[in-house]
PDB file of C-alpha atoms in Angstrom:
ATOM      1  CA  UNK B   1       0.000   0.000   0.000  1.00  0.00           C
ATOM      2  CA  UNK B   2       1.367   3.447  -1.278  1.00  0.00           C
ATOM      3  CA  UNK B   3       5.272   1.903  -2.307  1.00  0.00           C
ATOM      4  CA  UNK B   4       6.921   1.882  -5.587  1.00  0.00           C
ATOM      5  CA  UNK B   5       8.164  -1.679  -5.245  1.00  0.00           C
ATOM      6  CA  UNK B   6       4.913  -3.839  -4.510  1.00  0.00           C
ATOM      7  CA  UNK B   7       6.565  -7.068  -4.952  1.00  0.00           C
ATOM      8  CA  UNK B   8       9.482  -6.052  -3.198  1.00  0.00           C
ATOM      9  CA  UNK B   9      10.625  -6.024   0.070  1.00  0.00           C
ATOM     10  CA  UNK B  10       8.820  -3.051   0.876  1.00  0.00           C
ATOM     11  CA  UNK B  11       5.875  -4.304  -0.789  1.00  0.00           C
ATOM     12  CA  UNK B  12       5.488  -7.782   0.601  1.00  0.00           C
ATOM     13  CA  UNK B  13       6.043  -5.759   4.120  1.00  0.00           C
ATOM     14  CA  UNK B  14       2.552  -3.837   3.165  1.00  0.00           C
ATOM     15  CA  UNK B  15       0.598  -6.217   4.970  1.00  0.00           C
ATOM     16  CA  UNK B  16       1.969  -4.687   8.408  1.00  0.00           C
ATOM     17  CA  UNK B  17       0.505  -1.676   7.476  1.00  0.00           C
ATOM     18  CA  UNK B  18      -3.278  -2.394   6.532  1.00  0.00           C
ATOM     19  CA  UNK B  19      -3.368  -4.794   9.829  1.00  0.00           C
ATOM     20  CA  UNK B  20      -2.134  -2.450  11.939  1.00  0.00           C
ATOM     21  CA  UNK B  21      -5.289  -0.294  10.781  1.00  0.00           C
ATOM     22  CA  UNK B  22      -7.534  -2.831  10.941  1.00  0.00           C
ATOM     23  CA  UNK B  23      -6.137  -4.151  14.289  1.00  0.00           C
ATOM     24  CA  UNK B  24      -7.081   0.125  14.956  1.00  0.00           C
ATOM     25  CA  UNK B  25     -10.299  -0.638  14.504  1.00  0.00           C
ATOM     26  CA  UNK B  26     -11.513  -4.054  15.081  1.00  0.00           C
ATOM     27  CA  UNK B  27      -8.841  -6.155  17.103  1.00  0.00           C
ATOM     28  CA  UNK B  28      -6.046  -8.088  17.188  1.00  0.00           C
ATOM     29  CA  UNK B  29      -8.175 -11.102  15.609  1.00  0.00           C
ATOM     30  CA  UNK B  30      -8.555  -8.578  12.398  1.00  0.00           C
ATOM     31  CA  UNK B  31      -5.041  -7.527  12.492  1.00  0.00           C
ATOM     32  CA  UNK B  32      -4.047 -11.089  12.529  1.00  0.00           C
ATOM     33  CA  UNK B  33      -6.419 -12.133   9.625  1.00  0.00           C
ATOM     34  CA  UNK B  34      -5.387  -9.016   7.636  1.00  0.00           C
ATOM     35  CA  UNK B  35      -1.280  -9.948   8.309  1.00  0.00           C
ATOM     36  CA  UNK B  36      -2.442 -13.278   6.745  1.00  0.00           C
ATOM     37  CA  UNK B  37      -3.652 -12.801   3.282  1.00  0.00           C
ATOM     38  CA  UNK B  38      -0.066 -12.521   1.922  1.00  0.00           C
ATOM     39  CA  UNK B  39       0.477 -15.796   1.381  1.00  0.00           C
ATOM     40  CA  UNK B  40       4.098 -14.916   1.201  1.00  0.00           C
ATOM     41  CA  UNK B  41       4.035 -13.034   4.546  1.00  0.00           C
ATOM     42  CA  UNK B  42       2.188 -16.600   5.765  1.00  0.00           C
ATOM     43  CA  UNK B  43       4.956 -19.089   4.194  1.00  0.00           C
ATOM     44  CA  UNK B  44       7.778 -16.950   5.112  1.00  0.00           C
ATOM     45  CA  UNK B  45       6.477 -16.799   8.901  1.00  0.00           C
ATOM     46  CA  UNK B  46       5.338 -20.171   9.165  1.00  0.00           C
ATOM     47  CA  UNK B  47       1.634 -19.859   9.489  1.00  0.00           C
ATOM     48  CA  UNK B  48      -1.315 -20.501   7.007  1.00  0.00           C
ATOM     49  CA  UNK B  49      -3.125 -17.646   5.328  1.00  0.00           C
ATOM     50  CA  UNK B  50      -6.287 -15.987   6.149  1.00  0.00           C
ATOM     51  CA  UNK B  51      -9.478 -17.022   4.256  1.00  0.00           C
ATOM     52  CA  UNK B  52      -8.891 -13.121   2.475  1.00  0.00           C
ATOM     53  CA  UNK B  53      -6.071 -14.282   0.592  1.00  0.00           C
ATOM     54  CA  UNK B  54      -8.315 -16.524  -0.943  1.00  0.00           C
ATOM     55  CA  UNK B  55     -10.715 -13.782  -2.108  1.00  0.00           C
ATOM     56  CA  UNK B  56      -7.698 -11.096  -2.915  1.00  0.00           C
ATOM     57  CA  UNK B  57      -6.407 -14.091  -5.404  1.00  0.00           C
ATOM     58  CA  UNK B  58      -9.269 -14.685  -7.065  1.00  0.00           C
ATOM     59  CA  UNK B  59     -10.281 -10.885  -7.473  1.00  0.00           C
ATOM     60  CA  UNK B  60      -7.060 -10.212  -9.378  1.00  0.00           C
ATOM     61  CA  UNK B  61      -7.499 -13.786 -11.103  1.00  0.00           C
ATOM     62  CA  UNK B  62     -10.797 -12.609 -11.955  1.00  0.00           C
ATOM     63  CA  UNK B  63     -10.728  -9.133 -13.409  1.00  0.00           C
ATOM     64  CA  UNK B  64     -10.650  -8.508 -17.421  1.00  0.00           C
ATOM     65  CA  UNK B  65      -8.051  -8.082 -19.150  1.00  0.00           C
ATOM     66  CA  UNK B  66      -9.513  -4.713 -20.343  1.00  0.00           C
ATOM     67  CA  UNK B  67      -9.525  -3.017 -16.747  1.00  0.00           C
ATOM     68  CA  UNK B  68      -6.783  -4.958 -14.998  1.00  0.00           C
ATOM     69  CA  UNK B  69      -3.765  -3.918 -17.639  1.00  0.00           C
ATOM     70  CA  UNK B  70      -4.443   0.045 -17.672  1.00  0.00           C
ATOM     71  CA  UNK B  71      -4.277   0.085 -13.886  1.00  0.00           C
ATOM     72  CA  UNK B  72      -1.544  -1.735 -13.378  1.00  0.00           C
ATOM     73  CA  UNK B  73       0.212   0.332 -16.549  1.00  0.00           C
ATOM     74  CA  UNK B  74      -1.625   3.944 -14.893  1.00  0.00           C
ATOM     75  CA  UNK B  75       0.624   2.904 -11.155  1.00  0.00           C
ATOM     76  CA  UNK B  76       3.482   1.755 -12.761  1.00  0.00           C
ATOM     77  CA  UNK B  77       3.626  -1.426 -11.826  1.00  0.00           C
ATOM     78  CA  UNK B  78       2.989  -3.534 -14.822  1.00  0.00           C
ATOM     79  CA  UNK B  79       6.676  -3.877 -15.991  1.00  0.00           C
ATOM     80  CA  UNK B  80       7.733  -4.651 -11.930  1.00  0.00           C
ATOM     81  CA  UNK B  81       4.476  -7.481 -11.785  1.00  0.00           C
ATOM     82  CA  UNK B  82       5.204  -8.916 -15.283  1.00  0.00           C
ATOM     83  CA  UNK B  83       9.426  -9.214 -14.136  1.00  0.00           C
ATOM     84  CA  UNK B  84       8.991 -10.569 -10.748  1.00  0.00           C
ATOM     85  CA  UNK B  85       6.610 -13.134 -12.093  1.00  0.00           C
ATOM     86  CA  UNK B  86       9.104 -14.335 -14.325  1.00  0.00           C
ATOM     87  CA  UNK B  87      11.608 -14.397 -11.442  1.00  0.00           C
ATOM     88  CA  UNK B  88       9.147 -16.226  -9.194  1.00  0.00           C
ATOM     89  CA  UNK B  89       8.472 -18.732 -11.544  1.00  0.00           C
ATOM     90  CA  UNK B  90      11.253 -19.763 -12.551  1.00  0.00           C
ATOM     91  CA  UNK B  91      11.937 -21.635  -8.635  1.00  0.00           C
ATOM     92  CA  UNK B  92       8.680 -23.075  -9.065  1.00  0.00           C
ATOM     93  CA  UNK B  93       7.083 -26.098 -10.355  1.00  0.00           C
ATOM     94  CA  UNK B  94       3.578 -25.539 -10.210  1.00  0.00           C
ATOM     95  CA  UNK B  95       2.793 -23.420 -13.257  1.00  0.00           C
ATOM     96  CA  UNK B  96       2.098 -25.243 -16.206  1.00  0.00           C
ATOM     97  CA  UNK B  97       3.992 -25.191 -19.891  1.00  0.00           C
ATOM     98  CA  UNK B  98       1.130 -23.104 -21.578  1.00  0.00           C
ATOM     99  CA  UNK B  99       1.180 -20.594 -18.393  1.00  0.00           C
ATOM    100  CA  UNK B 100       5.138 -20.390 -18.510  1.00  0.00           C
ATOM    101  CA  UNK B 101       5.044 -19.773 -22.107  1.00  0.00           C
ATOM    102  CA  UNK B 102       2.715 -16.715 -21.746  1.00  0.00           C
ATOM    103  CA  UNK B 103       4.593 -15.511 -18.683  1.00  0.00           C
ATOM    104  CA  UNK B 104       7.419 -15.007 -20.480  1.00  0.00           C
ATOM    105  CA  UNK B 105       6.093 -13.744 -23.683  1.00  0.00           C
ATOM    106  CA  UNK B 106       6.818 -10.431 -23.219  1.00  0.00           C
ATOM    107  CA  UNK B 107       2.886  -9.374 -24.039  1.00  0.00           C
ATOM    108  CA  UNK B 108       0.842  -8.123 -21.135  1.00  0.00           C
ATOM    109  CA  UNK B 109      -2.189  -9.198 -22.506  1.00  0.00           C
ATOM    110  CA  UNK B 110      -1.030 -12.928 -23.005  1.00  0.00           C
ATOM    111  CA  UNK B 111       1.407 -12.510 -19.447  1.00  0.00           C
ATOM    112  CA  UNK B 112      -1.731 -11.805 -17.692  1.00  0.00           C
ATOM    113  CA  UNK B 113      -4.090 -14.855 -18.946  1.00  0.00           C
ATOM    114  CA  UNK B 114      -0.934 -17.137 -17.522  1.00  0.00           C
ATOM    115  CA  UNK B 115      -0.558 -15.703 -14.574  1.00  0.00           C
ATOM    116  CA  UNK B 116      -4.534 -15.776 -13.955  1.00  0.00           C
ATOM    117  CA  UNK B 117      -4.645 -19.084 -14.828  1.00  0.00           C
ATOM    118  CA  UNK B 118      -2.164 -20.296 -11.977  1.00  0.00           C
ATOM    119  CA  UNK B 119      -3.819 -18.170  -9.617  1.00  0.00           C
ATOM    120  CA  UNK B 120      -6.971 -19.922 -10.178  1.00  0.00           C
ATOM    121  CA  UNK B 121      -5.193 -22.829  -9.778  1.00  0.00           C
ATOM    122  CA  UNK B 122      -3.338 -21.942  -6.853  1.00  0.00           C
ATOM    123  CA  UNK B 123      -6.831 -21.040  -4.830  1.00  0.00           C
ATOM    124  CA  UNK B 124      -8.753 -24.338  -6.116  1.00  0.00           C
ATOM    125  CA  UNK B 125      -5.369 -26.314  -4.879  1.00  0.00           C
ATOM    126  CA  UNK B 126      -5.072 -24.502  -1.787  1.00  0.00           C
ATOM    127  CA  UNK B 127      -8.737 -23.119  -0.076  1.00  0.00           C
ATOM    128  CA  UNK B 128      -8.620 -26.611   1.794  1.00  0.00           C
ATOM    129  CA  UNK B 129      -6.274 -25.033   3.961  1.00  0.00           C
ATOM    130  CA  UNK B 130      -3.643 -27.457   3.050  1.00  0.00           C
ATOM    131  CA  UNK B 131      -0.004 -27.038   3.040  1.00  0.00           C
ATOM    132  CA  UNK B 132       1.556 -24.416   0.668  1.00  0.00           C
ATOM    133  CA  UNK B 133       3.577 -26.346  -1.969  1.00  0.00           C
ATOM    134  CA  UNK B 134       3.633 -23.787  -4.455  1.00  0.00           C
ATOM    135  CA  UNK B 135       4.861 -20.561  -2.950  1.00  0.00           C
ATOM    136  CA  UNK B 136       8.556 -19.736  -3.833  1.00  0.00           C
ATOM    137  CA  UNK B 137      10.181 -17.155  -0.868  1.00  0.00           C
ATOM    138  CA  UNK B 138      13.083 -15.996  -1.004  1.00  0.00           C
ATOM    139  CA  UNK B 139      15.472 -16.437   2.204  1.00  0.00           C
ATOM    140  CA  UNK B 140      13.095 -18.953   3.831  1.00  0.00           C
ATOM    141  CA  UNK B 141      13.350 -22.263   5.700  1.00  0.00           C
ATOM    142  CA  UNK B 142       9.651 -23.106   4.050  1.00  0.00           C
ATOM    143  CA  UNK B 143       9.361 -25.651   1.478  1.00  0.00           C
ATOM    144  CA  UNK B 144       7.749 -24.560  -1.535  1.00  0.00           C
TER     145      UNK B 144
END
């Protein structure tokens, strides 16, 4: 929330920011719930994800084409998301051929249908609350 480098350090440490505000507000059991939708917050601190990573997946997995690539173009971020996916990806072996292939086309519009297409997969895999297999983190003890 409000950094240039969303899927950077400073970006995966954004979560501490929006529970802190909702721990303002509603509690600790909020703040904790909030802390958990980053499911690599979760995996890198060794506890499962909130049920609102679940729905923050699937609304990016979810939204067109059409309105998702001007936003992410308007903050700047498009080039950064489309890179780090690439980076991510490459330690992991849960995206399929056709997704790697678009990931790495170079074409937002075909970059984006991959990279929707694992997150589906990634929720359907992983709403049972089972163990993360999939998430890659950097510096971590965690499988994945």
């Amino acid at each position: 929330m409000f950094t240039e480098n969303m899927d950077g350090p400073e970006g995966e440490e954004h979560v501490h920011l929006g529970a802190k505000i909702m721990g303002l507000l509603f509690g600790q059991w909020w703040a904790d719930f909030t802390l958990r939708h980053s499911r690599y917050w979760a995996k890198r601190n060794g506890v499962s994800v909130s049920k609102l990573c679940y729905a923050d997946k699937l609304a990016f997995a979810m939204t067109p084409g059409w309105l998702y690539l001007p936003m992410a173009r308007a903050t700047g971020e498009l080039a950064e998301y489309m890179e780090k996916s690439r980076d991510r990806q490459a330690g992991c072996v849960a995206f399929t051929e056709s997704e790697r292939i678009q990931l790495e086309s170079g074409h937002p519009a075909q970059w984006l249908e991959g990279l929707q297409s694992y997150t589906r997969r990634w929720v359907e895999e992983h709403q049972g609350g089972g163990p993360d297999t999939w998430t890659v983190v950097a510096n971590s003890n965690a499988a994945g």
